[in-house]
Amino acid sequence: NIRDYGSQGQQRSAILSLKFAEMQIIKDKTNKQPVLLLDDALSELDLLRKRKLLNKIETKQTFITCTEKRRYMTLDDKISFFYVSKGSVKSI
């Protein structure tokens, strides 16, 4: 049971694996690639798992929310950052 015996990073990895499986099922059924929405997805992953996640989502339209930009800055130069506040979106 991953909830009882897995670390937070392992739990997060398991959930992300389920999300990717769900995306594949949707794509197979609709022939359309869904948009992936993740909330602070990298927060409990080690560096290797972070890089694997970013490689996995590289060809998918993905929005990741975060409160700490620095977590993501050194991982990939293909990441764009936006600040969202009170209905306004700004590129940063």
Tab-separated table of C-alpha atoms in Angstrom:
chain	number	residue	atom	x	y	z
A	1	ASN	CA	0.000	0.000	0.000
A	2	ILE	CA	1.759	3.151	-1.211
A	3	ARG	CA	-0.171	5.407	1.154
A	4	ASP	CA	1.147	3.572	4.201
A	5	TYR	CA	4.637	2.598	3.052
A	6	GLY	CA	5.631	4.981	0.266
A	7	SER	CA	7.444	8.266	0.727
A	8	GLN	CA	5.680	11.461	-0.324
A	9	GLY	CA	7.755	11.459	-3.506
A	10	GLN	CA	6.775	7.861	-4.252
A	11	GLN	CA	3.129	8.689	-3.620
A	12	ARG	CA	3.362	11.690	-5.954
A	13	SER	CA	5.061	9.537	-8.620
A	14	ALA	CA	2.289	6.938	-8.377
A	15	ILE	CA	-0.406	9.591	-8.772
A	16	LEU	CA	1.393	11.099	-11.765
A	17	SER	CA	1.629	7.652	-13.368
A	18	LEU	CA	-2.133	7.289	-13.015
A	19	LYS	CA	-2.627	10.748	-14.568
A	20	PHE	CA	-0.508	9.778	-17.580
A	21	ALA	CA	-2.457	6.541	-17.984
A	22	GLU	CA	-5.693	8.536	-17.822
A	23	MET	CA	-4.382	10.939	-20.468
A	24	GLN	CA	-3.511	8.030	-22.759
A	25	ILE	CA	-6.993	6.544	-22.382
A	26	ILE	CA	-8.565	9.907	-23.240
A	27	LYS	CA	-6.291	10.282	-26.261
A	28	ASP	CA	-7.088	6.745	-27.445
A	29	LYS	CA	-10.842	7.308	-27.089
A	30	THR	CA	-11.058	10.841	-28.533
A	31	ASN	CA	-7.974	11.018	-30.755
A	32	LYS	CA	-7.184	14.334	-29.030
A	33	GLN	CA	-4.374	15.082	-26.609
A	34	PRO	CA	-5.812	16.450	-23.346
A	35	VAL	CA	-4.280	19.412	-21.536
A	36	LEU	CA	-2.481	18.375	-18.365
A	37	LEU	CA	-3.065	20.466	-15.230
A	38	LEU	CA	-0.793	19.817	-12.248
A	39	ASP	CA	-0.665	21.518	-8.873
A	40	ASP	CA	2.917	21.951	-7.616
A	41	ALA	CA	3.875	18.640	-9.228
A	42	LEU	CA	7.594	18.806	-8.487
A	43	SER	CA	7.362	19.664	-4.798
A	44	GLU	CA	8.106	16.206	-3.399
A	45	LEU	CA	10.139	14.668	-6.222
A	46	ASP	CA	13.887	14.140	-6.249
A	47	LEU	CA	15.933	15.602	-9.114
A	48	LEU	CA	15.843	12.416	-11.215
A	49	ARG	CA	12.052	12.150	-10.976
A	50	LYS	CA	11.671	15.870	-11.722
A	51	ARG	CA	13.676	15.496	-14.924
A	52	LYS	CA	11.726	12.370	-15.911
A	53	LEU	CA	8.450	14.217	-15.402
A	54	LEU	CA	9.612	17.172	-17.488
A	55	ASN	CA	10.755	14.824	-20.267
A	56	LYS	CA	7.382	13.071	-20.160
A	57	ILE	CA	5.385	16.297	-20.491
A	58	GLU	CA	7.706	17.898	-23.049
A	59	THR	CA	5.365	17.150	-25.955
A	60	LYS	CA	2.156	17.819	-24.048
A	61	GLN	CA	0.424	21.085	-23.276
A	62	THR	CA	0.863	21.336	-19.525
A	63	PHE	CA	0.111	23.921	-16.872
A	64	ILE	CA	1.818	23.520	-13.507
A	65	THR	CA	0.921	25.792	-10.626
A	66	CYS	CA	3.589	26.615	-8.075
A	67	THR	CA	4.341	29.082	-5.336
A	68	GLU	CA	8.126	28.906	-5.655
A	69	LYS	CA	9.499	29.680	-9.117
A	70	ARG	CA	13.041	28.724	-8.096
A	71	ARG	CA	12.050	25.027	-7.921
A	72	TYR	CA	11.520	25.015	-11.654
A	73	MET	CA	14.051	27.549	-12.946
A	74	THR	CA	17.096	25.282	-13.189
A	75	LEU	CA	15.304	22.282	-14.638
A	76	ASP	CA	14.521	23.207	-18.208
A	77	ASP	CA	14.897	26.180	-20.512
A	78	LYS	CA	11.629	25.296	-22.281
A	79	ILE	CA	9.532	26.356	-19.305
A	80	SER	CA	7.591	29.620	-19.469
A	81	PHE	CA	6.515	31.380	-16.294
A	82	PHE	CA	3.379	33.430	-15.800
A	83	TYR	CA	2.137	35.354	-12.800
A	84	VAL	CA	-1.626	35.138	-12.326
A	85	SER	CA	-3.377	37.532	-9.960
A	86	LYS	CA	-6.887	38.964	-9.794
A	87	GLY	CA	-7.824	37.784	-13.287
A	88	SER	CA	-4.635	39.128	-14.864
A	89	VAL	CA	-1.843	37.044	-16.441
A	90	LYS	CA	1.691	38.384	-16.922
A	91	SER	CA	4.710	36.669	-18.448
A	92	ILE	CA	7.687	36.746	-16.080
